[in-house]
Amino acid sequence: MFDYSKYLRASKLPHIWCPGCGHGIVMKSILRAIDKTGWEKDDIVVVSGIGCASRLPGYVDFNTLHTAHGRALAFATGIKLAKPKMHVIVVSGDGDALAIGGNHFIHACRRNIDITTIVFNNGIYGMTGGQYSPTTPDGDRSSTSPLGNMEPEFDVVKIAEGAGATFTARGTSYHVPQLDNYIHKALMHKGFSVVDVIEACYTTHGRVNKKKYPSNIDMLKFQKDNAIPIEKAKKLSEKELEGKIITGIFCEKERTEFTEKYQKIIDSFSGGEK
Amino acid sequence: MTGSKFEFIQGNIACAKGAAYAGCSFFGGYPITPSTEIAEYMSEYLPKNGGKFIQMEDEIASLGSIIGAALTGAKTMTSTSGPGFSLMQELIGYACIAEVPVVIVDIMRGGPSTGLPTSPAQSDLLQAKWGTHGDHPTIALVPSSVEEMFTETVRAFNLAEYFRTPVLVLGDEIIGHMREKIRIPDPGEIQIINRTVPDNSGICPLPYASDSGKPACIPNFGKSRFHVTGLNHDITGFPTMDPAIVARENERILAKIYEQREIVDKWEEIECKDADILMLSVGSAARAAEEAVKTLRNKGIKAGLFRPLTLWPFPKDTFVKYAERAKYIIVPEMNLGQLKTVAERFTKRSKIIPVNLVNGEPISPEHIISVTNYLNI
Amino acid sequence: MGEKKFLEKIYENDKCKLFIRPELCKGCLICIEFCPVKALSLDKKKLVATADNIEKCIACGLCELRCPDFAIYIEKKKPKGE
């Protein structure tokens, strides 16, 4: 039904992601959302850090940049500021974006620079074999939390809003049509947009928490059974929302976009002192 | 040179003006004494001239932003000091393997750690070469005057654009903060080099292909689509673990510089040909060494100064030529013997006399001369 | 770029043509599990999806939507009347 070949570097397939990994689902969702924007491929830059999700740029036919762990947004800021006409999309895992990349994440939000960041949030460091990350659920086992994760997890949407992002949404790798919509809206939004995509890594996360996640299918079903749209969530108590995934568009507001503001300053001089 | 512009300015400002002269259009930086003035100058100059300045959240982000901007075709720069330079190391390696031209200015100060933020030192000479992991090319220029802060920054941009690699400019707090009269070159007086880019559009299949030894001709983002990564990659730009290709590419990014030394080498020789006492020194320490050479020559002692402006790669052939002749090699430097380790590699250790100072004060000519009193010349 | 053609097994009924690319299918079972009419099943030997019960297929496209690997897609047929 959808022809992906226009956007794929087909010679690079099959991709490296494990059977049942959510990343392929989210990548396809991004490609469908990009297709709806009608943007020129030469004008699109896909930037990533390091990790499983960060291998995505290698598979897609745009200007693609695979940077260092956590630094995608720093590179992306440089690209967007230097060439504002480019559409800059950052793909980053939960560890890449929120742990080592956390400082760049909050400052990119604060600047409200027109970049869309898609957080591939599977709550684990997959590439390095399954260590817990800032979004690993409480109590989950991992190769570095064999006694159960003791650290509380981040709410990516709340951090983004608190830091100044002007578009925030959360979707899951199960609710694919909604995800297409959130990503497309994020791409079209002028300002810093964040889509927190809850998805699953069975290979390094599911398998070591067999009771909770017996199979990759169950991990998808977990998303299906625990996702609650915002409107409904508003009517539920804190207790009832525990462990639930609240999906939807949380924030969509206008605030001066960083590169536009900068361009006004430049334009004010181009006429004047050279 | 009538009509040419003379200015009495700070070294840091001369550095920023040199960058502007070279066509720098993007600066990403973070405040740190003693280099902040460069960022301050750029924060006004660039937006007034169609360029972009951004103060990032830390030095890692600063280097990340200028590598990103460079990939769109801009000539980009950051400036920092020791602590920030340490934070930038990982991405310096990234710029080396991805072959992205950027200029990184390090105005050195007392180290280690916070050290002496407002005092001079030459504490990062070896870090400049070995600071980041892996075998990678290093080009590091060391100005020793306000004028050279201008001209060496211009040269840094030219070398970065030609070799498609990061180029370091190692100033120090003295050179950065002192003021001197300098002549600003007229536009066009110094040749400005711009990177060569392929003119095709659409997909660029072999961005990292290069005919033997020459730097690769890599497009800019927006011109034609290709992939950039910090993973070892082949000439298509995509990751590879093929041992033969990895070895060849790792060697190529070094060879592209070390096989064209005539382009990158630059040093100054002061009376080295017949020198019994040869001094090896760079940056602000070399100013004192030059004075010491004059004083010794006046006393009838054959002294000379060999001053690399391109510290890395080190101009060893010429240095060895003079070092073998000399009885003694004095190495004045504001650290505990970094340049000395380079001298030791190329001459008999017994001849080498280090003159080290790490108390935050500049080395004086008298201090250097005092060392020669015990030498039987 | 570097157009690479993948072997395609084609299944067909009155509603659609369904294509499976065994070289790309990793046997993750997602399409099989979430097919609303159980038209898909796992080829035990090659551990890849097959559409042995193609006659059940209602061309909803969920398999294509959920597949992480571009390994399955359909081409809907226009209903007879149009």
XYZ file of C-alpha atoms in Angstrom:
733
model
C 0.000 0.000 0.000
C 2.873 2.422 0.735
C 5.946 2.476 -1.494
C 8.980 2.859 0.785
C 11.559 2.367 -1.971
C 11.673 6.107 -2.667
C 13.103 6.686 0.824
C 15.122 3.525 1.408
C 18.720 2.617 0.777
C 17.478 -0.844 -0.179
C 20.985 -2.238 -0.596
C 21.455 -1.840 3.161
C 18.514 -4.176 4.000
C 17.887 -6.360 5.915
C 18.552 -3.922 8.754
C 20.449 -4.983 11.873
C 17.520 -4.755 14.312
C 16.503 -8.001 16.003
C 13.349 -9.938 15.122
C 10.401 -8.133 16.721
C 12.348 -4.991 17.594
C 10.186 -1.878 17.503
C 12.741 0.294 15.662
C 11.732 -0.966 12.195
C 8.078 -0.189 12.910
C 8.931 3.351 14.040
C 11.276 3.914 11.078
C 8.454 3.036 8.661
C 6.145 5.363 10.561
C 8.702 8.170 10.137
C 8.985 7.488 6.398
C 5.212 7.624 5.968
C 5.099 10.882 7.955
C 7.915 12.382 5.857
C 6.098 11.367 2.684
C 3.041 13.352 3.860
C 5.162 16.510 4.284
C 6.126 16.544 0.610
C 9.610 17.730 1.514
C 12.518 17.324 -0.930
C 14.912 14.568 0.076
C 17.880 16.902 -0.436
C 16.439 19.234 2.189
C 16.074 16.576 4.889
C 18.837 15.740 7.369
C 18.438 12.760 9.682
C 20.830 12.899 12.619
C 21.385 10.203 15.224
C 23.673 9.462 18.142
C 24.863 5.965 19.027
C 22.768 2.907 19.789
C 20.434 0.557 17.960
C 17.978 3.279 16.980
C 20.874 5.465 15.861
C 21.643 3.072 13.007
C 18.436 4.305 11.314
C 20.075 7.052 9.192
C 22.108 4.408 7.338
C 18.917 2.915 5.891
C 17.208 6.061 4.642
C 17.999 8.109 1.543
C 18.396 11.629 2.960
C 21.385 13.664 4.166
C 22.243 11.330 7.021
C 24.558 11.853 9.970
C 25.461 9.259 12.568
C 27.225 11.190 15.316
C 28.642 10.274 18.749
C 26.696 8.910 21.730
C 24.317 11.537 23.036
C 25.450 14.284 20.697
C 22.896 14.140 17.885
C 21.094 17.290 19.031
C 24.336 19.290 19.294
C 25.225 18.439 15.678
C 21.613 18.985 14.610
C 21.575 22.448 16.219
C 24.652 23.374 14.190
C 23.087 22.137 10.972
C 19.734 23.859 11.560
C 21.284 27.167 12.552
C 23.775 27.124 9.673
C 21.125 26.141 7.117
C 17.630 26.875 8.463
C 15.931 25.774 5.244
C 16.936 22.173 5.989
C 14.412 19.964 7.770
C 16.345 18.406 10.633
C 15.102 15.195 12.229
C 16.896 13.624 15.170
C 16.402 9.934 15.958
C 17.758 8.826 19.286
C 17.321 6.093 21.843
C 16.163 6.754 25.402
C 19.716 6.437 26.793
C 21.252 8.390 23.913
C 18.756 11.253 24.239
C 18.080 11.385 27.991
C 21.161 10.015 29.743
C 24.409 11.082 28.034
C 22.463 13.401 25.710
C 20.262 14.905 28.414
C 22.075 18.221 28.599
C 21.717 18.803 24.848
C 18.091 17.629 24.969
C 16.948 20.206 27.536
C 18.833 23.050 25.893
C 17.457 22.263 22.447
C 13.991 22.345 24.040
C 14.779 25.660 25.752
C 15.945 27.248 22.480
C 12.819 26.032 20.658
C 14.948 25.429 17.558
C 12.919 23.881 14.707
C 14.122 20.284 15.038
C 11.954 17.179 15.433
C 13.346 14.662 17.893
C 11.969 11.129 17.933
C 12.938 9.232 21.080
C 12.976 5.482 20.450
C 12.009 4.721 24.012
C 12.388 0.993 24.693
C 13.687 1.536 28.214
C 16.991 -0.263 27.734
C 20.470 0.139 26.247
C 20.006 -2.501 23.552
C 23.188 -2.148 21.505
C 25.445 -2.803 24.477
C 23.489 -5.868 25.543
C 20.690 -4.639 27.814
C 21.664 -2.309 30.613
C 18.960 -0.277 32.350
C 18.430 3.273 31.127
C 16.763 6.436 32.501
C 13.412 5.102 31.318
C 13.674 1.470 32.420
C 10.572 0.585 34.471
C 11.040 0.301 38.222
C 12.087 -3.200 39.288
C 12.916 -4.489 35.805
C 15.990 -6.659 35.622
C 18.811 -5.808 33.221
C 22.444 -6.747 32.854
C 23.341 -3.908 35.242
C 20.291 -4.211 37.481
C 20.285 -7.946 38.150
C 18.557 -7.258 41.469
C 15.862 -5.167 39.789
C 16.114 -1.550 38.616
C 16.112 0.698 41.656
C 16.074 3.995 39.822
C 12.878 5.925 39.021
C 12.253 6.582 35.350
C 12.023 9.820 33.393
C 8.835 11.145 31.861
C 10.284 12.311 28.534
C 7.253 14.461 27.696
C 7.324 16.295 31.032
C 11.064 16.984 30.726
C 10.622 18.298 27.196
C 7.744 20.579 28.198
C 9.493 21.752 31.333
C 12.561 22.648 29.273
C 10.535 24.584 26.702
C 9.680 22.263 23.810
C 6.576 23.594 22.037
C 5.298 20.256 20.680
C 5.304 17.077 22.700
C 3.534 13.801 22.037
C 3.791 10.177 23.047
C 2.902 7.196 20.939
C 3.709 3.504 20.911
C 4.983 1.015 18.347
C 1.650 -0.791 18.639
C -0.627 2.176 17.817
C 0.947 2.759 14.433
C -1.628 4.980 12.660
C -1.685 7.359 15.655
C 2.121 7.362 15.668
C 2.172 8.360 11.991
C -0.078 11.287 12.912
C 2.002 12.434 15.893
C 5.256 12.286 13.914
C 3.749 14.114 10.955
C 2.408 16.855 13.234
C 5.794 17.087 14.930
C 7.533 17.449 11.562
C 5.130 20.190 10.477
C 5.418 22.032 13.805
C 7.664 25.134 13.732
C 9.728 24.890 16.934
C 11.269 22.071 18.945
C 9.066 18.989 18.737
C 9.504 15.756 20.668
C 7.751 12.446 20.049
C 8.339 9.911 22.822
C 7.741 6.526 21.216
C 7.201 3.701 23.713
C 8.439 0.518 22.078
C 10.012 -2.774 22.963
C 13.334 -4.591 22.951
C 12.666 -8.247 23.557
C 16.201 -9.469 22.920
C 17.905 -7.664 25.806
C 14.996 -6.396 27.924
C 12.065 -8.779 27.427
C 14.038 -11.985 27.707
C 15.479 -11.123 31.111
C 12.067 -10.188 32.466
C 10.232 -13.262 31.207
C 7.380 -13.076 33.721
C 6.515 -9.537 32.723
C 7.363 -9.870 29.013
C 7.069 -13.552 27.926
C 7.596 -12.698 24.230
C 8.011 -9.763 21.840
C 4.336 -10.180 20.994
C 3.487 -9.760 24.662
C 5.539 -6.592 24.767
C 3.391 -5.176 21.959
C 0.271 -6.372 23.722
C 1.541 -4.658 26.898
C 1.533 -1.394 24.962
C -1.927 -2.146 23.581
C -3.382 -2.961 27.023
C -1.695 -0.153 28.974
C -1.948 2.817 26.631
C -4.436 5.444 27.732
C -5.175 8.527 25.637
C -4.703 11.842 27.406
C -8.407 12.733 27.471
C -9.217 9.506 29.302
C -6.163 9.760 31.542
C -7.330 13.145 32.807
C -10.278 11.434 34.465
C -8.150 8.798 36.208
C -6.372 9.057 39.534
C -2.640 8.952 40.048
C -3.034 5.425 41.385
C -4.982 4.247 38.370
C -2.363 5.692 36.031
C 0.525 3.876 37.619
C 2.507 1.887 35.028
C 0.193 3.161 32.291
C 1.347 4.750 29.019
C -0.410 8.052 28.446
C -0.501 8.709 24.728
C -1.488 11.635 22.550
C -0.378 15.198 21.934
C 0.432 16.837 25.250
C 1.558 20.273 24.124
C 1.234 22.135 20.857
C 1.895 25.845 21.190
C 3.626 28.632 19.340
C 6.772 30.378 20.550
C 9.329 32.278 18.497
C 11.526 29.779 16.718
C 15.246 30.153 17.381
C 16.626 30.337 13.825
C 13.859 32.698 12.710
C 14.589 35.043 15.578
C 18.295 34.861 14.652
C 17.561 35.591 10.995
C 15.669 38.756 11.965
C 18.765 40.035 13.744
C 20.926 39.261 10.705
C 18.443 40.859 8.315
C 18.421 43.997 10.453
C 22.117 44.345 9.684
C 22.264 43.212 6.109
C 20.791 46.525 5.131
C 22.948 48.410 7.623
C 26.565 47.989 8.613
C 28.113 45.245 6.552
C 52.785 49.710 3.025
C 50.894 52.934 3.062
C 47.138 52.844 3.525
C 47.194 49.388 5.136
C 45.330 49.043 8.389
C 47.247 48.909 11.680
C 45.507 47.988 14.888
C 46.552 47.737 18.494
C 44.534 44.741 19.590
C 44.431 41.740 21.874
C 45.642 38.366 20.644
C 42.208 36.812 21.070
C 40.657 39.560 18.969
C 43.356 39.123 16.307
C 42.491 35.427 16.252
C 38.798 36.191 15.707
C 39.641 38.726 12.992
C 41.827 36.130 11.321
C 38.909 33.724 11.321
C 36.701 36.390 9.789
C 39.385 37.080 7.166
C 39.457 33.376 6.312
C 35.674 33.345 5.782
C 34.501 31.800 9.039
C 30.691 31.997 9.032
C 29.774 29.897 12.081
C 31.060 29.939 15.640
C 29.843 27.610 18.378
C 31.443 28.057 21.743
C 31.248 28.153 25.501
C 32.665 30.760 27.852
C 36.031 29.890 29.417
C 38.897 32.069 30.571
C 41.244 32.928 28.897
C 39.595 32.538 25.467
C 36.134 34.075 25.958
C 37.018 37.278 24.094
C 37.095 35.297 20.849
C 33.494 34.208 21.388
C 32.496 37.693 22.442
C 33.926 39.193 19.254
C 32.259 36.574 17.089
C 28.905 37.040 18.820
C 28.747 40.528 17.332
C 30.785 40.188 14.132
C 29.028 37.116 12.688
C 25.359 38.173 12.856
C 26.367 41.568 11.483
C 27.962 39.840 8.520
C 25.406 37.176 7.654
C 27.101 34.551 9.803
C 25.902 32.629 12.839
C 27.116 32.545 16.424
C 25.764 30.236 19.100
C 26.738 29.739 22.690
C 26.128 26.091 23.384
C 25.476 24.363 26.704
C 28.987 22.936 27.039
C 32.182 22.431 25.050
C 31.114 19.035 23.727
C 27.989 20.652 22.279
C 30.116 23.513 20.966
C 32.270 21.185 18.901
C 29.224 19.142 17.901
C 27.464 22.233 16.615
C 30.411 23.414 14.512
C 30.934 19.962 12.999
C 27.240 19.925 12.079
C 27.458 23.416 10.607
C 30.653 22.510 8.695
C 28.821 19.616 7.070
C 26.426 22.145 5.500
C 29.411 23.887 3.891
C 30.148 26.604 6.444
C 33.666 27.424 7.653
C 33.330 26.880 11.371
C 35.285 27.471 14.567
C 35.215 27.123 18.311
C 37.581 28.409 20.974
C 38.252 27.132 24.457
C 40.982 26.486 27.021
C 42.391 23.387 28.721
C 39.296 22.122 30.549
C 37.051 22.641 27.516
C 39.694 21.188 25.215
C 39.640 18.035 27.341
C 35.861 17.782 26.965
C 36.125 18.145 23.192
C 38.485 15.253 22.668
C 35.983 12.596 21.608
C 34.483 14.774 18.880
C 37.916 15.874 17.650
C 38.370 12.224 16.752
C 34.933 12.245 15.117
C 35.899 15.199 12.905
C 39.101 13.353 11.969
C 37.420 10.118 10.854
C 34.438 11.843 9.232
C 36.923 14.259 7.603
C 35.092 17.448 8.542
C 37.026 20.748 8.389
C 36.777 22.672 11.689
C 39.122 25.045 13.529
C 39.539 24.605 17.282
C 41.391 27.343 19.182
C 42.804 26.364 22.583
C 44.104 29.305 24.622
C 46.096 27.294 27.133
C 46.110 28.095 30.855
C 47.592 26.596 33.989
C 46.536 22.988 34.475
C 45.678 20.386 35.455
C 41.973 20.720 36.247
C 40.844 24.245 37.061
C 44.508 25.077 37.626
C 45.268 28.729 36.994
C 42.435 30.083 34.862
C 44.024 33.497 34.359
C 47.642 32.431 34.064
C 49.580 31.215 31.065
C 50.887 27.704 30.517
C 51.688 25.414 27.600
C 49.921 22.556 29.265
C 48.129 20.964 26.303
C 50.950 20.437 23.776
C 50.845 16.636 24.014
C 47.112 16.494 24.657
C 46.735 18.237 21.296
C 48.299 15.190 19.677
C 47.272 12.316 21.960
C 44.179 13.644 23.689
C 41.604 11.614 21.802
C 41.584 7.866 21.400
C 42.772 6.064 18.295
C 45.329 6.858 15.648
C 44.264 10.093 14.052
C 45.873 12.961 12.173
C 46.749 16.083 14.159
C 47.514 19.529 12.826
C 48.356 21.965 15.610
C 49.632 25.500 15.008
C 51.290 27.552 17.755
C 51.293 31.349 17.344
C 53.709 33.376 19.478
C 52.530 36.917 18.742
C 49.291 38.839 18.255
C 50.045 39.073 14.532
C 50.496 35.303 14.364
C 47.193 34.803 16.200
C 45.716 36.426 13.062
C 47.837 34.775 10.391
C 47.964 31.312 11.994
C 44.180 31.283 12.380
C 43.860 32.098 8.679
C 46.317 29.283 7.954
C 44.339 26.968 10.218
C 41.196 27.516 8.142
C 43.121 26.994 4.902
C 44.645 23.738 6.170
C 41.291 22.519 7.514
C 39.544 23.241 4.233
C 42.305 21.635 2.144
C 42.920 18.511 4.242
C 39.307 18.183 5.453
C 40.338 17.640 9.031
C 40.203 19.536 12.345
C 43.051 22.030 12.848
C 44.082 23.230 16.300
C 45.463 26.662 17.148
C 47.306 26.509 20.491
C 47.634 29.955 21.970
C 48.146 30.645 25.661
C 46.948 33.250 28.126
C 49.826 35.625 27.308
C 49.366 35.511 23.543
C 45.601 35.618 23.989
C 45.363 38.565 26.344
C 48.292 40.835 25.516
C 47.948 43.632 23.008
C 50.358 44.373 20.180
C 50.312 46.527 17.084
C 49.553 44.406 14.049
C 49.006 45.093 10.368
C 45.723 43.698 9.114
C 46.359 42.147 5.679
C 44.331 43.587 2.837
C 41.507 41.408 1.479
C 43.006 39.000 -1.043
C 46.524 39.517 0.242
C 46.557 36.069 1.886
C 45.223 33.347 -0.399
C 42.088 31.766 1.058
C 41.480 28.082 0.330
C 37.952 26.650 0.089
C 37.168 22.953 0.181
C 36.528 21.281 -3.135
C 33.143 19.637 -3.417
C 31.796 17.404 -6.170
C 29.347 19.209 -8.393
C 26.933 16.324 -8.875
C 23.617 16.326 -7.112
C 21.249 13.588 -6.091
C 23.003 10.642 -4.502
C 26.767 10.842 -4.010
C 27.832 7.209 -4.210
C 31.541 7.544 -3.289
C 31.935 10.624 -1.070
C 35.062 9.287 0.657
C 36.863 8.105 -2.459
C 40.180 9.872 -2.985
C 42.993 9.379 -5.460
C 46.052 8.243 -3.599
C 47.078 10.520 -0.795
C 44.839 13.412 -1.732
C 42.019 14.372 0.688
C 38.571 13.017 -0.211
C 36.233 15.305 -2.135
C 33.168 15.146 0.129
C 29.956 17.038 -0.697
C 28.116 19.386 1.639
C 24.707 18.461 3.036
C 21.960 19.705 0.770
C 24.049 19.368 -2.363
C 23.944 15.593 -2.728
C 22.827 12.918 -0.354
C 25.364 10.748 1.433
C 26.052 9.214 4.833
C 28.457 10.480 7.494
C 29.418 8.329 10.465
C 32.045 8.017 13.173
C 32.197 4.283 12.587
C 35.004 3.066 10.374
C 33.607 3.419 6.880
C 34.627 2.696 3.332
C 34.674 5.068 0.374
C 30.865 4.882 0.145
C 30.702 6.417 3.617
C 28.883 3.422 5.087
C 30.192 1.430 8.052
C 32.571 -1.446 7.378
C 34.499 -3.928 9.471
C 36.439 -5.363 6.541
C 39.983 -5.456 7.976
C 41.664 -4.494 4.702
C 39.399 -1.485 4.172
C 39.538 -0.395 7.822
C 43.345 -0.483 7.781
C 43.543 1.354 4.470
C 41.099 4.086 5.519
C 42.709 4.526 8.964
C 46.042 5.005 7.230
C 44.598 7.255 4.525
C 43.293 9.937 6.908
C 46.831 10.239 8.275
C 48.635 9.877 4.951
C 46.576 12.652 3.330
C 48.447 15.049 5.635
C 51.770 13.369 6.313
C 52.425 12.787 2.608
C 51.975 16.467 1.811
C 54.219 17.957 4.475
C 55.214 20.839 2.231
C 51.693 22.192 2.620
C 51.426 21.875 6.384
C 55.000 22.389 7.671
C 56.025 25.838 8.925
C 58.747 26.914 11.347
C 61.029 29.850 12.095
C 64.819 29.526 12.377
C 66.900 32.142 14.144
C 70.647 31.612 13.711
C 70.428 27.836 13.893
C 72.982 26.994 11.212
C 76.039 27.477 13.419
C 74.340 27.208 16.806
C 76.203 25.391 19.542
C 73.234 25.989 21.828
C 70.047 25.240 19.948
C 66.789 26.276 21.577
C 63.570 24.450 20.741
C 60.539 26.444 21.834
C 57.048 27.452 20.748
C 54.393 30.041 21.568
C 55.056 32.646 24.241
C 58.054 30.747 25.689
C 59.738 31.173 22.296
C 59.561 34.958 22.720
C 61.820 34.690 25.786
C 64.039 32.172 23.982
C 64.480 34.580 21.075
C 65.570 37.310 23.481
C 67.963 34.880 25.196
C 69.503 33.978 21.825
C 70.193 37.675 21.114
C 71.787 38.175 24.527
C 73.967 35.061 24.197
C 75.008 36.022 20.652
C 76.042 39.446 22.010
C 78.205 37.611 24.558
C 79.811 35.697 21.678
C 77.956 32.460 22.419
C 76.559 30.797 19.278
C 72.949 30.281 20.214
C 69.963 29.725 17.912
C 66.213 29.175 18.105
C 64.191 26.615 16.191
C 60.502 27.579 16.540
C 57.877 25.362 14.963
C 54.678 27.213 14.033
C 53.252 23.889 12.946
C 53.940 21.885 16.085
C 52.063 18.812 14.858
C 53.179 17.282 12.607
C 56.575 18.146 14.123
C 59.167 19.393 11.541
C 61.717 16.757 12.636
C 63.988 16.652 9.582
C 65.054 20.282 9.881
C 65.199 20.115 13.660
C 67.433 17.006 13.541
C 69.737 18.719 11.040
C 70.483 21.490 13.575
C 70.183 19.362 16.709
C 72.903 16.956 15.547
C 75.290 19.906 15.078
C 74.534 21.601 18.379
C 76.271 20.752 21.618
C 73.202 21.460 23.709
C 69.476 21.675 23.035
C 67.596 23.873 25.471
C 63.849 23.376 25.592
C 62.082 26.232 27.438
C 58.399 25.533 27.983
C 55.689 26.359 30.524
C 55.059 22.762 31.524
C 57.146 20.016 33.040
C 58.667 18.759 29.792
C 56.260 18.032 26.956
C 58.116 19.474 23.971
C 61.222 17.935 25.565
C 59.812 14.446 24.929
C 59.655 15.339 21.223
C 63.286 16.524 21.224
C 64.303 13.344 23.039
C 62.879 11.268 20.222
C 65.220 12.828 17.674
C 68.474 13.613 19.503
C 70.743 12.291 22.235
C 69.069 12.848 25.586
C 72.348 13.867 27.143
C 72.312 17.059 25.033
C 68.845 18.113 26.079
C 68.395 20.687 28.814
C 64.784 21.313 29.809
C 63.781 24.711 31.178
C 60.427 24.171 32.804
C 58.089 26.535 34.639
C 54.658 25.654 35.953
C 54.034 28.397 38.501
C 51.763 30.481 36.280
C 54.473 32.988 35.467
C 56.003 33.380 32.007
C 59.509 32.069 31.377
C 62.005 34.938 31.265
C 65.078 35.289 29.007
C 67.230 35.537 32.169
C 65.882 32.233 33.406
C 66.876 30.576 30.108
C 70.278 32.277 30.044
C 71.011 31.213 33.629
C 70.918 27.607 32.487
C 73.712 28.206 29.985
C 76.126 29.405 32.698
C 76.997 25.793 33.589
C 77.581 24.665 30.029
C 81.191 24.429 28.771
C 80.914 25.969 25.385
C 20.177 3.663 -4.234
C 21.795 0.389 -4.993
C 18.450 -1.024 -5.931
C 18.412 -4.479 -4.516
C 15.620 -6.729 -5.555
C 14.326 -9.180 -2.984
C 12.798 -12.525 -3.835
C 9.025 -12.190 -3.429
C 6.501 -14.949 -2.783
C 3.122 -13.786 -4.065
C -0.248 -14.919 -2.695
C -3.517 -13.796 -4.116
C -7.244 -13.757 -3.508
C -10.083 -11.623 -4.854
C -9.320 -8.771 -2.468
C -5.580 -8.354 -2.847
C -2.183 -9.610 -3.860
C 0.035 -10.269 -0.825
C 3.830 -10.234 -1.150
C 6.245 -11.828 1.304
C 10.015 -11.372 1.051
C 11.602 -14.378 2.805
C 15.047 -12.743 2.694
C 13.795 -9.879 4.855
C 11.419 -11.766 7.158
C 13.014 -12.503 10.547
C 10.177 -14.678 11.823
C 9.182 -12.220 14.559
C 5.534 -13.450 14.384
C 4.062 -9.926 14.633
C 2.094 -10.130 11.370
C 0.906 -13.639 12.155
C -0.204 -12.678 15.673
C -1.997 -9.487 14.766
C -3.641 -10.599 11.519
C -7.344 -10.221 12.413
C -8.385 -13.242 10.314
C -5.400 -15.564 10.922
C -4.504 -15.696 7.208
C -0.757 -15.866 7.994
C 1.306 -18.633 9.555
C 4.932 -19.525 10.178
C 6.780 -21.771 7.779
C 8.267 -24.114 10.366
C 11.280 -25.040 8.204
C 12.374 -21.602 7.059
C 10.912 -19.728 10.064
C 9.386 -17.087 7.814
C 5.816 -15.935 7.423
C 3.595 -17.488 4.797
C 0.051 -16.769 3.687
C -1.196 -20.276 3.352
C -4.702 -19.191 4.318
C -4.729 -16.341 1.789
C -8.378 -16.954 1.101
C -9.199 -15.555 4.541
C -7.252 -12.343 3.892
C -9.435 -9.216 3.957
C -6.665 -6.883 2.650
C -6.693 -4.750 5.820
C -2.942 -4.137 5.480
C -2.240 -4.490 9.210
C 0.530 -6.986 8.470
C 2.305 -4.451 6.281
C 1.709 -1.686 8.825
C 3.160 -3.704 11.734
C 6.041 -5.458 9.946
C 9.382 -4.055 11.188
C 11.286 -5.399 8.190
C 9.522 -4.416 4.939
C 8.988 -8.167 4.557
C 5.263 -8.174 3.802
C 2.982 -5.864 1.813
C -0.241 -6.008 -0.130
C -1.650 -4.528 -3.278
C -5.403 -4.099 -2.927
C -7.596 -5.073 -5.844
C -10.412 -2.770 -6.893
C -13.796 -4.327 -5.962
C -15.501 -5.842 -9.111
C -18.126 -3.087 -9.508
C -15.719 -0.150 -9.991
